[in-house]
Structure formats: C-alpha cells, structure tokens
GROMACS .gro file of C-alpha atoms in nm:
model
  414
    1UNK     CA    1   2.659  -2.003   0.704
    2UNK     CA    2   2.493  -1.840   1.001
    3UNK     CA    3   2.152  -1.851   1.044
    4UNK     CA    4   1.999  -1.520   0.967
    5UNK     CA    5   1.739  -1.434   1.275
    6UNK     CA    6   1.346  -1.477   1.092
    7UNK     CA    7   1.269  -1.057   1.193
    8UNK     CA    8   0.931  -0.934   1.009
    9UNK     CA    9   0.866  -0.610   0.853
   10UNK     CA   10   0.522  -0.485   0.758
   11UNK     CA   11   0.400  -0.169   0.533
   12UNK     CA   12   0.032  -0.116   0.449
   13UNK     CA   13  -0.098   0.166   0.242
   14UNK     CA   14  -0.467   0.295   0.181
   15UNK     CA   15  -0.713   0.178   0.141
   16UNK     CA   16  -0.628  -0.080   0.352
   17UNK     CA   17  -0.474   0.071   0.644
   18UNK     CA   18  -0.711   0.349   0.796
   19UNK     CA   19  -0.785   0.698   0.700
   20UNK     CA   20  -0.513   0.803   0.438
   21UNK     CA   21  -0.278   0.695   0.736
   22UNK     CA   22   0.027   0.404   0.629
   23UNK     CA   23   0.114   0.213   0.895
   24UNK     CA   24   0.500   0.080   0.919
   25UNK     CA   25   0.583  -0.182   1.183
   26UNK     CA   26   0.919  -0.408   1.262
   27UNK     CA   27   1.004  -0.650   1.487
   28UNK     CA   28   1.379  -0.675   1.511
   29UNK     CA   29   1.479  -1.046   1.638
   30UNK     CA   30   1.835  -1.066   1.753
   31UNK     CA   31   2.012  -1.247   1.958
   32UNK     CA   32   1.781  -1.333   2.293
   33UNK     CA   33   2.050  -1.093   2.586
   34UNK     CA   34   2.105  -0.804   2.367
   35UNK     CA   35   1.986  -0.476   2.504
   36UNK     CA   36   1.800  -0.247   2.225
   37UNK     CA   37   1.843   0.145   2.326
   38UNK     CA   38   1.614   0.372   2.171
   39UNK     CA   39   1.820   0.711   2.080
   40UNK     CA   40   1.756   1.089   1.919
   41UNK     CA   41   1.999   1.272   1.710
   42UNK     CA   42   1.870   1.618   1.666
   43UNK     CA   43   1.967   1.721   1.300
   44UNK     CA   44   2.339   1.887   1.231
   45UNK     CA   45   2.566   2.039   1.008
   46UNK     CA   46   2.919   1.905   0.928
   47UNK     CA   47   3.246   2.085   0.861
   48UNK     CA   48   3.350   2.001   0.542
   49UNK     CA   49   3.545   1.698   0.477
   50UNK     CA   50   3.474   1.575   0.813
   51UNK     CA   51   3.439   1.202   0.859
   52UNK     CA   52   3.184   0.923   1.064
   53UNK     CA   53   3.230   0.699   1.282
   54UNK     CA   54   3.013   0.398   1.141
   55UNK     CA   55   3.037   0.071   1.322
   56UNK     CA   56   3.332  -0.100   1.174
   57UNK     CA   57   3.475   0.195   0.929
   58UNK     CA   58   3.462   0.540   0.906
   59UNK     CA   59   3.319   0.719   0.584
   60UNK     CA   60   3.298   1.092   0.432
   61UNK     CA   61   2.992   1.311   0.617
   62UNK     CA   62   2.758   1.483   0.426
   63UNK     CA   63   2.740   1.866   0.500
   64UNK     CA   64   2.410   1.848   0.683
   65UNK     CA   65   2.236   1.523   0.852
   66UNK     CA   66   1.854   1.513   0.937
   67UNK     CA   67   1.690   1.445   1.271
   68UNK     CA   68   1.625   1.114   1.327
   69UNK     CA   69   1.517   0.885   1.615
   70UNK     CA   70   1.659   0.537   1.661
   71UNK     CA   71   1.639   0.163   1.792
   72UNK     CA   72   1.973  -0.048   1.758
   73UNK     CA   73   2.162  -0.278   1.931
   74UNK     CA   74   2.334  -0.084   2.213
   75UNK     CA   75   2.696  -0.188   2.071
   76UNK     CA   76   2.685  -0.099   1.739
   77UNK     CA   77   2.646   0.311   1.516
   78UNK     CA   78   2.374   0.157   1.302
   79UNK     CA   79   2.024   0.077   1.373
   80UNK     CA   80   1.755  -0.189   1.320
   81UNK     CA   81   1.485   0.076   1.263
   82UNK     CA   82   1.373   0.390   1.284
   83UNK     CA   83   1.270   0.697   1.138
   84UNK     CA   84   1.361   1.076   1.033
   85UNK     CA   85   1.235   1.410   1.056
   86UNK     CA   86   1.096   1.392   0.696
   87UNK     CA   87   0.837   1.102   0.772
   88UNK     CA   88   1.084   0.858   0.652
   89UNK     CA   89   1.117   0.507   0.808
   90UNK     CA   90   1.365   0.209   0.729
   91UNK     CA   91   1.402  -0.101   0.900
   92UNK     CA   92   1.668  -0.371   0.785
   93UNK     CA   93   1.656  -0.746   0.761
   94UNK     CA   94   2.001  -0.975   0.747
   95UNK     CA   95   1.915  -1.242   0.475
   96UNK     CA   96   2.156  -1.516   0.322
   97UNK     CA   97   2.172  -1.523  -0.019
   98UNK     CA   98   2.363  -1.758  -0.243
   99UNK     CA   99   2.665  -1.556  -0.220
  100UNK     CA  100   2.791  -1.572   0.130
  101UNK     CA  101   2.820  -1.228   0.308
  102UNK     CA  102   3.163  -1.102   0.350
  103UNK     CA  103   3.296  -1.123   0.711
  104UNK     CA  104   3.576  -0.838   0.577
  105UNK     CA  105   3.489  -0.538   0.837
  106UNK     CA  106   3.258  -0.277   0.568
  107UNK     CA  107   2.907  -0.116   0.609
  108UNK     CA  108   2.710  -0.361   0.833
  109UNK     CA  109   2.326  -0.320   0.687
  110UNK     CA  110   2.222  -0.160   0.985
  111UNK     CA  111   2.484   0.112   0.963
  112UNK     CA  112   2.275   0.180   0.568
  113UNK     CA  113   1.984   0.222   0.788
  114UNK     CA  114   2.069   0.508   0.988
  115UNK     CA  115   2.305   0.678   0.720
  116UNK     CA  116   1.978   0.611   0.489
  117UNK     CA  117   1.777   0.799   0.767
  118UNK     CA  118   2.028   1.091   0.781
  119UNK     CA  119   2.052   1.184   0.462
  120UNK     CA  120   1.756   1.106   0.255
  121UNK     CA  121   1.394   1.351   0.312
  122UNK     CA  122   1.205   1.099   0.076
  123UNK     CA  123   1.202   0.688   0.056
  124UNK     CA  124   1.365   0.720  -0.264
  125UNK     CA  125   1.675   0.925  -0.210
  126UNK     CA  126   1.706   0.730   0.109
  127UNK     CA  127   1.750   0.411  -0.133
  128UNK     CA  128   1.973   0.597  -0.356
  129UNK     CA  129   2.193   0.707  -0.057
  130UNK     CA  130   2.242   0.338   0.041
  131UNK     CA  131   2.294   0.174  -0.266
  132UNK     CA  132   2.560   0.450  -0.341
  133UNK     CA  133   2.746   0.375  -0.012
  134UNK     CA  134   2.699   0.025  -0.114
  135UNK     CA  135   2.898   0.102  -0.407
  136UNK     CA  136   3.185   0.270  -0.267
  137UNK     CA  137   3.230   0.076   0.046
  138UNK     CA  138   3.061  -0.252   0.063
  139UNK     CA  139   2.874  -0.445   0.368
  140UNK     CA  140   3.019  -0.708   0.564
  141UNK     CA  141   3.154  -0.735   0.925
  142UNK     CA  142   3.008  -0.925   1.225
  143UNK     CA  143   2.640  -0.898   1.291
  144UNK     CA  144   2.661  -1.013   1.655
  145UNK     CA  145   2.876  -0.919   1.983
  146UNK     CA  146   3.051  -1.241   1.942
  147UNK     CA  147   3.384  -1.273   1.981
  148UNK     CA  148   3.388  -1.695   1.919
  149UNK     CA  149   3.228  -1.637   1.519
  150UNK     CA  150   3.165  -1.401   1.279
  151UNK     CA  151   2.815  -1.376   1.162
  152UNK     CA  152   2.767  -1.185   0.859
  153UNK     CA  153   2.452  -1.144   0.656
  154UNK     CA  154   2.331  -0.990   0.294
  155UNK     CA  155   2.048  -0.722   0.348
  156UNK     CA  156   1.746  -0.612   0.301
  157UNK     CA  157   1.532  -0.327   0.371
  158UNK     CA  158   1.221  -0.159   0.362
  159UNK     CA  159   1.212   0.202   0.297
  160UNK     CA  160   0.910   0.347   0.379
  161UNK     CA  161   0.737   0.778   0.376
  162UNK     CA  162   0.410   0.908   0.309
  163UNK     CA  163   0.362   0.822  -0.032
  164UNK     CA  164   0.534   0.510  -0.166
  165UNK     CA  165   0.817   0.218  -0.028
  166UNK     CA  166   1.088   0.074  -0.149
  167UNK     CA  167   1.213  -0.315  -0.086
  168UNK     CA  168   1.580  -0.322  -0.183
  169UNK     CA  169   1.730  -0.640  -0.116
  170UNK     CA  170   2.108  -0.649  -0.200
  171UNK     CA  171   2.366  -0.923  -0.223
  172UNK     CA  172   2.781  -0.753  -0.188
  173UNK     CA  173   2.742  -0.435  -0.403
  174UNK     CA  174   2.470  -0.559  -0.627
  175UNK     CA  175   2.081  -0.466  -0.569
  176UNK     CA  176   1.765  -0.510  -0.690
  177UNK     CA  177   1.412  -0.271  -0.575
  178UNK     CA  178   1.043  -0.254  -0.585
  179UNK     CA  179   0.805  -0.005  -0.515
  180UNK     CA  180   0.491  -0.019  -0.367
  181UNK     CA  181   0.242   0.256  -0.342
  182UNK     CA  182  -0.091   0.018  -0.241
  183UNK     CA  183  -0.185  -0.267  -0.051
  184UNK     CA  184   0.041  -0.461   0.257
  185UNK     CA  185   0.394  -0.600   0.199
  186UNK     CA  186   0.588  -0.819   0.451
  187UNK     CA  187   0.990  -0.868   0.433
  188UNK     CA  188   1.151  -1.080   0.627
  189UNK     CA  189   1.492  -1.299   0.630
  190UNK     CA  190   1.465  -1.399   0.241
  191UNK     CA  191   1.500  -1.243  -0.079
  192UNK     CA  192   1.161  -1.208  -0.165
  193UNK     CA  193   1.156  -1.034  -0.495
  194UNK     CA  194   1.074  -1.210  -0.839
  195UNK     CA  195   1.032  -1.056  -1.146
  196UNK     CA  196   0.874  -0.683  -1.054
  197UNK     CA  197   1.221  -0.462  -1.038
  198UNK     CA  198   1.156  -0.159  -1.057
  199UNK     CA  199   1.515  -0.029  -1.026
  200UNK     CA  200   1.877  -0.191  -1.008
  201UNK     CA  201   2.199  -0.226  -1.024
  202UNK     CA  202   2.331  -0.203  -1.356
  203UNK     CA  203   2.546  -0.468  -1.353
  204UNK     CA  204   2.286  -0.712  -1.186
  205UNK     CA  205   2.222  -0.940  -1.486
  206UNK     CA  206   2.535  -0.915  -1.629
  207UNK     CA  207   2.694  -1.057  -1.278
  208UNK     CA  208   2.490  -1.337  -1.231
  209UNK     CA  209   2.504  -1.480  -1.578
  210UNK     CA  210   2.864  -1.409  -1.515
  211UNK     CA  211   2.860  -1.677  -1.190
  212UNK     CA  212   2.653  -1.868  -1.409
  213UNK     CA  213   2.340  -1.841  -1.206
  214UNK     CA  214   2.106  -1.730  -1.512
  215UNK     CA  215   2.163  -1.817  -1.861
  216UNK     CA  216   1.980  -1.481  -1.944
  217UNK     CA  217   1.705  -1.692  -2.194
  218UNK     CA  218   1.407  -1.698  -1.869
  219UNK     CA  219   1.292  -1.403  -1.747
  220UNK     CA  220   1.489  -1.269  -1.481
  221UNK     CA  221   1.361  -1.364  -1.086
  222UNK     CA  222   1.566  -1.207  -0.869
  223UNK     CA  223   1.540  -1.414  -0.568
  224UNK     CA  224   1.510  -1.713  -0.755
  225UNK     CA  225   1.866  -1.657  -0.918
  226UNK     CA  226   2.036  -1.461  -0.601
  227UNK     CA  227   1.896  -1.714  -0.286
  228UNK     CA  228   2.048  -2.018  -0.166
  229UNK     CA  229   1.995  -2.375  -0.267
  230UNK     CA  230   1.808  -2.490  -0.013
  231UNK     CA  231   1.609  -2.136   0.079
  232UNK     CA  232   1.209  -2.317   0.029
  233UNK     CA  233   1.102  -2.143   0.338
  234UNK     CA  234   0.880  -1.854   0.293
  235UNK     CA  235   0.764  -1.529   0.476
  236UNK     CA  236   0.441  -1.608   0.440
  237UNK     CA  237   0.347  -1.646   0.787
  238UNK     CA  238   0.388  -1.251   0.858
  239UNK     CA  239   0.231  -1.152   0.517
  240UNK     CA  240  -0.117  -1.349   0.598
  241UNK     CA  241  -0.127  -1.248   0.945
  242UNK     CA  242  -0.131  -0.917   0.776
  243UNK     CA  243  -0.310  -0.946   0.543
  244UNK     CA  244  -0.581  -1.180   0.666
  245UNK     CA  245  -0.698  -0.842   0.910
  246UNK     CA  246  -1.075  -0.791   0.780
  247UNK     CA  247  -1.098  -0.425   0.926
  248UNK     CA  248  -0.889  -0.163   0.770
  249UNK     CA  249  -0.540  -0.169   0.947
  250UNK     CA  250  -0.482   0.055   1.193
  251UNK     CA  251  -0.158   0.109   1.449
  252UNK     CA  252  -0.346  -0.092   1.706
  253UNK     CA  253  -0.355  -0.395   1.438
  254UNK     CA  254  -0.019  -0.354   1.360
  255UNK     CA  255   0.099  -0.395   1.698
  256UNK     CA  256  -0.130  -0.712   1.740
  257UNK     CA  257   0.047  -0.863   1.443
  258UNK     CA  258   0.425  -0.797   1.626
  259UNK     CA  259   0.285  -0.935   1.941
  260UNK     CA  260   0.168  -1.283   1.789
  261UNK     CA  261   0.380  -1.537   1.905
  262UNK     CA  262   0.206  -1.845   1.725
  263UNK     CA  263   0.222  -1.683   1.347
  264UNK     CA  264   0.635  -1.642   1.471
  265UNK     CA  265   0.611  -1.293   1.410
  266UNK     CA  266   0.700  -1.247   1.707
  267UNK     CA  267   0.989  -1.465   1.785
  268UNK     CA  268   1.076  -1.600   2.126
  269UNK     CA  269   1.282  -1.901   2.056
  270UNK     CA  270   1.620  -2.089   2.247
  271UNK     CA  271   1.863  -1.835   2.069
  272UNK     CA  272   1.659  -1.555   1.920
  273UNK     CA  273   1.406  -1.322   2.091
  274UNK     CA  274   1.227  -0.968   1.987
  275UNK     CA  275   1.434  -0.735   2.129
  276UNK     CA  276   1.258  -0.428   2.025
  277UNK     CA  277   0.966  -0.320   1.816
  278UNK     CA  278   0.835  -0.017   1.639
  279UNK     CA  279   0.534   0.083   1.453
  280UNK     CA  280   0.525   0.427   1.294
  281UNK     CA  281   0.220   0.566   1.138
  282UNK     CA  282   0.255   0.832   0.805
  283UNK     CA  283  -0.058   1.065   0.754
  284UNK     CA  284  -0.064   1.068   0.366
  285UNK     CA  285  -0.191   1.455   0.442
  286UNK     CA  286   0.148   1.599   0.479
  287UNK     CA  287  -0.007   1.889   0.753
  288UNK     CA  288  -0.097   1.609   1.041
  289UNK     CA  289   0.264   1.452   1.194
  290UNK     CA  290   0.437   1.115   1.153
  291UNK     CA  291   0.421   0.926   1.512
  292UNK     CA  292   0.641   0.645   1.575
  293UNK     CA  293   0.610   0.431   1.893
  294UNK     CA  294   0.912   0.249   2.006
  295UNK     CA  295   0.919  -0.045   2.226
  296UNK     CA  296   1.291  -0.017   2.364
  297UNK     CA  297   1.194  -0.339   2.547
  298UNK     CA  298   1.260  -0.714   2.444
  299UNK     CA  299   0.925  -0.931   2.328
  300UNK     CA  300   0.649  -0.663   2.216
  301UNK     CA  301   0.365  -0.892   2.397
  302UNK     CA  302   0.507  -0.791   2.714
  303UNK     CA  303   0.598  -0.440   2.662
  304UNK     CA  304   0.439  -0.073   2.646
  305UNK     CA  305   0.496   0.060   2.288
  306UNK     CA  306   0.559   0.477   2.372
  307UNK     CA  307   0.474   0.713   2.077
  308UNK     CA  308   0.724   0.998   1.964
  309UNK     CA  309   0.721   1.271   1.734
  310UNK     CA  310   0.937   1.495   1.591
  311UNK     CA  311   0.958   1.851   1.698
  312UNK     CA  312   1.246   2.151   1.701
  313UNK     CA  313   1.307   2.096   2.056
  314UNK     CA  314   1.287   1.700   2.171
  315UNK     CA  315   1.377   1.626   2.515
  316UNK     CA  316   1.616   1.369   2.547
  317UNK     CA  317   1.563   1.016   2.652
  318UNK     CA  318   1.885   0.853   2.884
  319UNK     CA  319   1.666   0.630   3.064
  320UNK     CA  320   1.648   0.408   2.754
  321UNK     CA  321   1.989   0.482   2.661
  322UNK     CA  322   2.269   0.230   2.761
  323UNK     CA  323   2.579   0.347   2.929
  324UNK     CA  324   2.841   0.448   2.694
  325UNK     CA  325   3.218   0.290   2.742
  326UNK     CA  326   3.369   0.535   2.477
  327UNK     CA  327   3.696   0.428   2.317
  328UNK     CA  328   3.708   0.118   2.603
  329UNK     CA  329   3.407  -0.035   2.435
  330UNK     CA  330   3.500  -0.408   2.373
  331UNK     CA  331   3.276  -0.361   2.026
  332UNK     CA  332   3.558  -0.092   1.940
  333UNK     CA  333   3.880  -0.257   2.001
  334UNK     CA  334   4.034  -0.486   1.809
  335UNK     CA  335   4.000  -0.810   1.865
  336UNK     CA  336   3.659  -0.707   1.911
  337UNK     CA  337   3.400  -0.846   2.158
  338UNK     CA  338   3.635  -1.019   2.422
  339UNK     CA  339   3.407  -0.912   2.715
  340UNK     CA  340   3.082  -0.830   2.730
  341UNK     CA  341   3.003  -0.486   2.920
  342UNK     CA  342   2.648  -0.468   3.099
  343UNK     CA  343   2.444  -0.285   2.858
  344UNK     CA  344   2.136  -0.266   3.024
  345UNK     CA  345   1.959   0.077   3.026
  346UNK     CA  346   1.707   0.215   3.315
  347UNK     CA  347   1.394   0.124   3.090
  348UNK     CA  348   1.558  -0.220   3.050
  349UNK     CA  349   1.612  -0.309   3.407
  350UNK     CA  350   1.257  -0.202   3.516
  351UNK     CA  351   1.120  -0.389   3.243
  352UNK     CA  352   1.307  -0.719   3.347
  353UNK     CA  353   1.095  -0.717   3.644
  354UNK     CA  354   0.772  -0.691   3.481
  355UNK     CA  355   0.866  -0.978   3.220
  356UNK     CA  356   0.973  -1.235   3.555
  357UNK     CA  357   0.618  -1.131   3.728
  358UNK     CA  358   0.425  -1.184   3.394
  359UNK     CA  359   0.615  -1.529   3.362
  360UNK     CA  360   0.579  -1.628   3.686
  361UNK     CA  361   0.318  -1.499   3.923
  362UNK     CA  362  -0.029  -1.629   3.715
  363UNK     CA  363  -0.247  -1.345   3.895
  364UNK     CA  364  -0.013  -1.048   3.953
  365UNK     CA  365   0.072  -1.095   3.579
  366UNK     CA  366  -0.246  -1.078   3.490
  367UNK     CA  367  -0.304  -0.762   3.706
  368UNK     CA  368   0.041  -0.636   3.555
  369UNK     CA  369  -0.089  -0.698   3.190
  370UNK     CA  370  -0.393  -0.502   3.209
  371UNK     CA  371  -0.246  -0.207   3.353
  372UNK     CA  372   0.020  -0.183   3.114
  373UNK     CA  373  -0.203  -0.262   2.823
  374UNK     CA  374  -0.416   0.052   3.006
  375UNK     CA  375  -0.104   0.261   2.997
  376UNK     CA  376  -0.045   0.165   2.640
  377UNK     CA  377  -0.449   0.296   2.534
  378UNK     CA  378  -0.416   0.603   2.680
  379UNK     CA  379  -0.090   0.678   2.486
  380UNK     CA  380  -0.261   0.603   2.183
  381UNK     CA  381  -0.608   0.716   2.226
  382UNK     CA  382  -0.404   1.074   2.291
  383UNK     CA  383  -0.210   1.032   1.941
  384UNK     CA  384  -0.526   0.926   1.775
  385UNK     CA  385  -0.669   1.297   1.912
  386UNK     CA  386  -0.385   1.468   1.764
  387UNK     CA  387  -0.384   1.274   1.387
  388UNK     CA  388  -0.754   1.364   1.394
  389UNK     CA  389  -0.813   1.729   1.516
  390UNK     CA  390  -0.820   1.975   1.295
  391UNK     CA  391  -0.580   2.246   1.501
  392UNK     CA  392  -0.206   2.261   1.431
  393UNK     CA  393   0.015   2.023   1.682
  394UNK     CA  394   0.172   2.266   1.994
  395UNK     CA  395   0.513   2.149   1.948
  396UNK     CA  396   0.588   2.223   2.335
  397UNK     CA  397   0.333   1.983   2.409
  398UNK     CA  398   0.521   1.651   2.264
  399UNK     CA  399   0.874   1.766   2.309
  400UNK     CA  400   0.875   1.554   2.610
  401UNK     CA  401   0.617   1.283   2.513
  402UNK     CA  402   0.852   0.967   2.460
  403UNK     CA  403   1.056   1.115   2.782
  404UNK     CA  404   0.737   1.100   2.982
  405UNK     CA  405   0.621   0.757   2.877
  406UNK     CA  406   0.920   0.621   2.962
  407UNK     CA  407   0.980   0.782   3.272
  408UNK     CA  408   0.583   0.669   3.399
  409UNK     CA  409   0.667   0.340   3.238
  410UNK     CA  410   0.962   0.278   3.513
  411UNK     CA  411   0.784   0.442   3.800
  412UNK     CA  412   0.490   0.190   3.731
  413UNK     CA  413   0.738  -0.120   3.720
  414UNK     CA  414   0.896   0.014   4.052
   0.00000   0.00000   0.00000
C-alpha cells in the first residue's frame, strides 16, 4: 500500500482563535518536485446538460458554479485546498484505511475538493455535494504523476465556513462526519474519528459488520473499525502544536504552526516536502470579508504567504499559474504520465532562487529572511486594517491584491 504523505490540517473557532475570527490553515505535503499553482475561477453558469472535465472522468455540471480560488498540483482538475466565494474552505487529506483505495480511474479526493467548493455556499451542503458524488461515481485513480505505480488513497477532509466544520473521512463510497462549532481540530493522514458521528452513510454499519470488522455488540468507533492493522501512529503532533498556543490563535499563529519543521507539521523529508500552504481566516460577523493567503511556493518556512479576497472583479494571477499543455498533457493521455513536462510557474522559478540562497549563503539568507518575513508583515498588518475598520471594503482596492503580492514577490527575488 502506498504511503499516504503525513499533510496537517488545522481549524480553530472562538474563543480560542481571536476576535470572532476562525482561522483555517493546511499544509499540503506531496511529493518533494511537484509544482503547486495557485488559480481563480470567477463563478459561471452552465448550459444544461453540459459535462466536466474532472481529472480522470468527466461528470454532469451543475447549472451555476461559485467563485472559487485554488492551490493544486499543476497536473491534475482538483485541488489540495482552497476556498469559495461564500467563505467556504476545504482542504483534503489521502489516508489508508483498511480497505485499500481503488486504483480504477474515479473521483480522486482532490477533484471532491474543488467540486465541493463550486457548488456548496455553506460547509454543510459542501459535504453533502461530495458524499453524493461519492455515491454515484466513486474515488480512486493515481494520486501522483507517476507513470512506474499507482498510488491511490481513501480521503479525508475538512470542511470549514463561518460558523461550524465538518471532518468527513470516507473509505470507497462509505463515510462517516463530525461537526465542530468550538475549540481547535487537527486532521491529518489517519482516520481520526471515534465514536462522535454526527452524520453518515446509511449503510456504514451495516457494511462493516458485513466484512466482519464489527460484530455490532461495542459501540461503534469509526476509525477503530475502518483503519488498518498496523495504523498506531497518531496526529497528535499537529493537534498539540495547536493547541499548546497560550494566546488566542490568530493567522500569524497559524502560519507559525505550518512553518514548524521539528513538530513535522511541516514536512521536509527524502520523498515528501510542503509544496504549498494556505491559511484562510472567516470573520464570524458575516459584513467583514473572508481572506485567504496562499503560499504557491514549496516549504512555508521559506516562503511569503500573499492574502486574497474575493471581489466581482479579481485580477488574474498567471505568474503563479503553470503553463498549460492542453490535450498533449502527459497527465491526459493514456498511458498517463510517460514524461514529465516542466511545470514550473514564474512565482516558482523566482522562488527557487531564494530557497538555494537561504540554504546556502549563511548571511545573505539571513538578510533574505528578514526581508521577506518584512514583506510578509506588511501584507498582513494591511488585512488586519481591513478585518478591523469599521467602513465597508472598496472592492477596487483588492481586486489586484494577490496579483500585486506576487508580482513584488518576484521582482524582490530578481
């Protein structure tokens, strides 16, 4: 069975994150040369019985898809994470569970993401949009550009908006979900939920007694029935660097947290790295916007996280887009993956550069550090002015905000 990558995702509600504000953050681990590209999809309407592209299989569109902004894997439809026009985030995690994933080309759980993120205003329908698609079409299909083996995973996700979350972990078609509406919870490459379901698939218990898994006399743990043999590890190492925080938690903790190497939250290991990392922040007063700040560079302790926010008229971002090789994509032909285009994106290149100085040169990386760390504060001492001031947001004023990060971003590694 392949080994499922160990990514983290965090959610924290009041009172322990700051000021009515939750605070969403993932690190997306992956394998250590893939490019992340963070994208925008303005929202649309779809001719009836018109179908999508998804990565492996196409499926029925809805008739109207919301806004949403993006960071996947440049070779794949899906995403890792993200987040909508509605103040609704999701971020996926591939998990083995005691039932192997299929390797059959379906729904890959980062195609549920963004198809969550389309079509669902509120955490909730989100969920019920995925485990519905879930139903009818199934996950399964490679993971990785890897033409030499397939590696295919179970998922889960966390499903987050301004008032409550959802962890749904799923194994084939079958699901199980809790919702939180108070404290911090980590997921990460495990099941990690017991006996608190508070909604599922209604053929859950019946299946595994079915397989023999639970006898139906205990009380019914999901991850104790649905993970693998020899699954002892735990999460915990995300959760208490979480949840150890004795302030209240703020965006500026949260990105700590993804940049701490020693908890292995933020993983930088032979085979896996952090390729990209996001941290969105929901004011529970629906009048002040959502802001989500995207990384759309590998290892989050050596990269500028740039805030966006939705508006009617968001300027598009191709410098951390990676080129596009249509219908000659290697990901889209069949056999898939035997070459490997160069996916690397403006933002990507420039930031290569800054990660061999900060490796290498002891004093210029230093230098380096501290002036992107400075570049990072200013972005978010501006977004702290918005969340707090009591005038209504100019949307002509952050139409271009993620554009200009980026583009003073590159100039500064140049």
């Amino acid at each position: 069975m392949a080994v499922a990558p160990p990514s983290y995702c965090f959610v924290a509600f009041p009172p322990r994150a700051k000021d009515g504000l939750v605070v969403f953050g993932k690190n997306s681990a992956r394998p250590r040369d893939e490019v992340q590209e963070v994208v925008y999809f303005s929202a649309a309407d779809h001719e009836p019985e018109s179908k999508v592209e998804c990565t492996y299989i196409s499926i029925n569109q809805v008739p109207r898809t919301h806004a949403i902004v993006i960071s996947r894997p440049a070779w794949l439809w899906g995403a890792e994470m993200g987040a909508n026009e509605h103040g609704v985030c999701i971020a996926n995690e591939a998990i083995n569970a005691r039932e192997p994933a299929a390797e059959t080309e379906a729904l890959l759980g980062m195609d549920l993401v963004r198809l969550g993120l389309e079509r669902g205003a509120t955490a909730k329908e989100a969920l019920d949009v995925i485990v519905a698609l879930l139903e009818e079409h199934g996950q399964g299909g490679n993971y990785y550009e890897d033409a030499n083996s397939c590696h295919s995973f179970q998922s889960a996700f966390l499903i987050v908006d301004r008032e409550e979350a959802w962890v749904l972990e799923t194994v084939g078609k079958y699901w199980a979900a809790e919702k939180i509406t108070e404290g911090v919870k980590c997921i990460c490459n495990q099941l990690s939920l017991t006996t608190k379901i508070d909604a599922e698939h209604p053929e859950l218990r019946s299946y595994a007694q079915s397989q023999g898994w639970w006898m139906g006399e205990d009380e019914f743990n999901f991850s104790e029935v649905f993970s693998p043999a020899d699954d002892h590890l735990t999460c915990c190492s995300g959760r208490d660097t979480l949840e150890k925080q004795e302030e209240s938690i703020t965006v500026q903790t949260m990105i700590d947290v993804l940049r701490d190497k020693a908890s292995g939250v933020c993983v930088d290991s032979e085979s896996f790295l952090t390729t990209a990392s996001v941290v969105s922040v929901l004011p529970q007063n629906g009048s002040s916007p959502c802001i989500h700040y995207f990384t759309g560079t590998p290892d989050p302790s050596r990269s500028i996280f740039k805030p966006f926010i939705f508006v009617d008229d968001v300027k598009l971002v191709p410098k951390a887009q990676s080129p596009c090789f249509g219908d000659d994509d290697p990901a889209k032909k069949e056999p898939r993956f035997q070459e490997k285009p160069d996916r690397r994106h403006e933002l990507y290149k420039a930031h290569e550069w800054a990660r061999a100085v900060l490796e290498s040169d002891e004093e210029q990386g230093q230098k380096l550090r501290k002036t992107m760390l400075e570049l990072e504060k200013q972005g978010l001492e501006a977004m702290e002015e918005i969340l707090t001031s009591s005038d209504p947001l100019d949307p002509t004023e952050v139409g271009d905000l993620f554009y200009d990060c980026v583009d003073t971003e590159i100039k500064f590694f140049k």
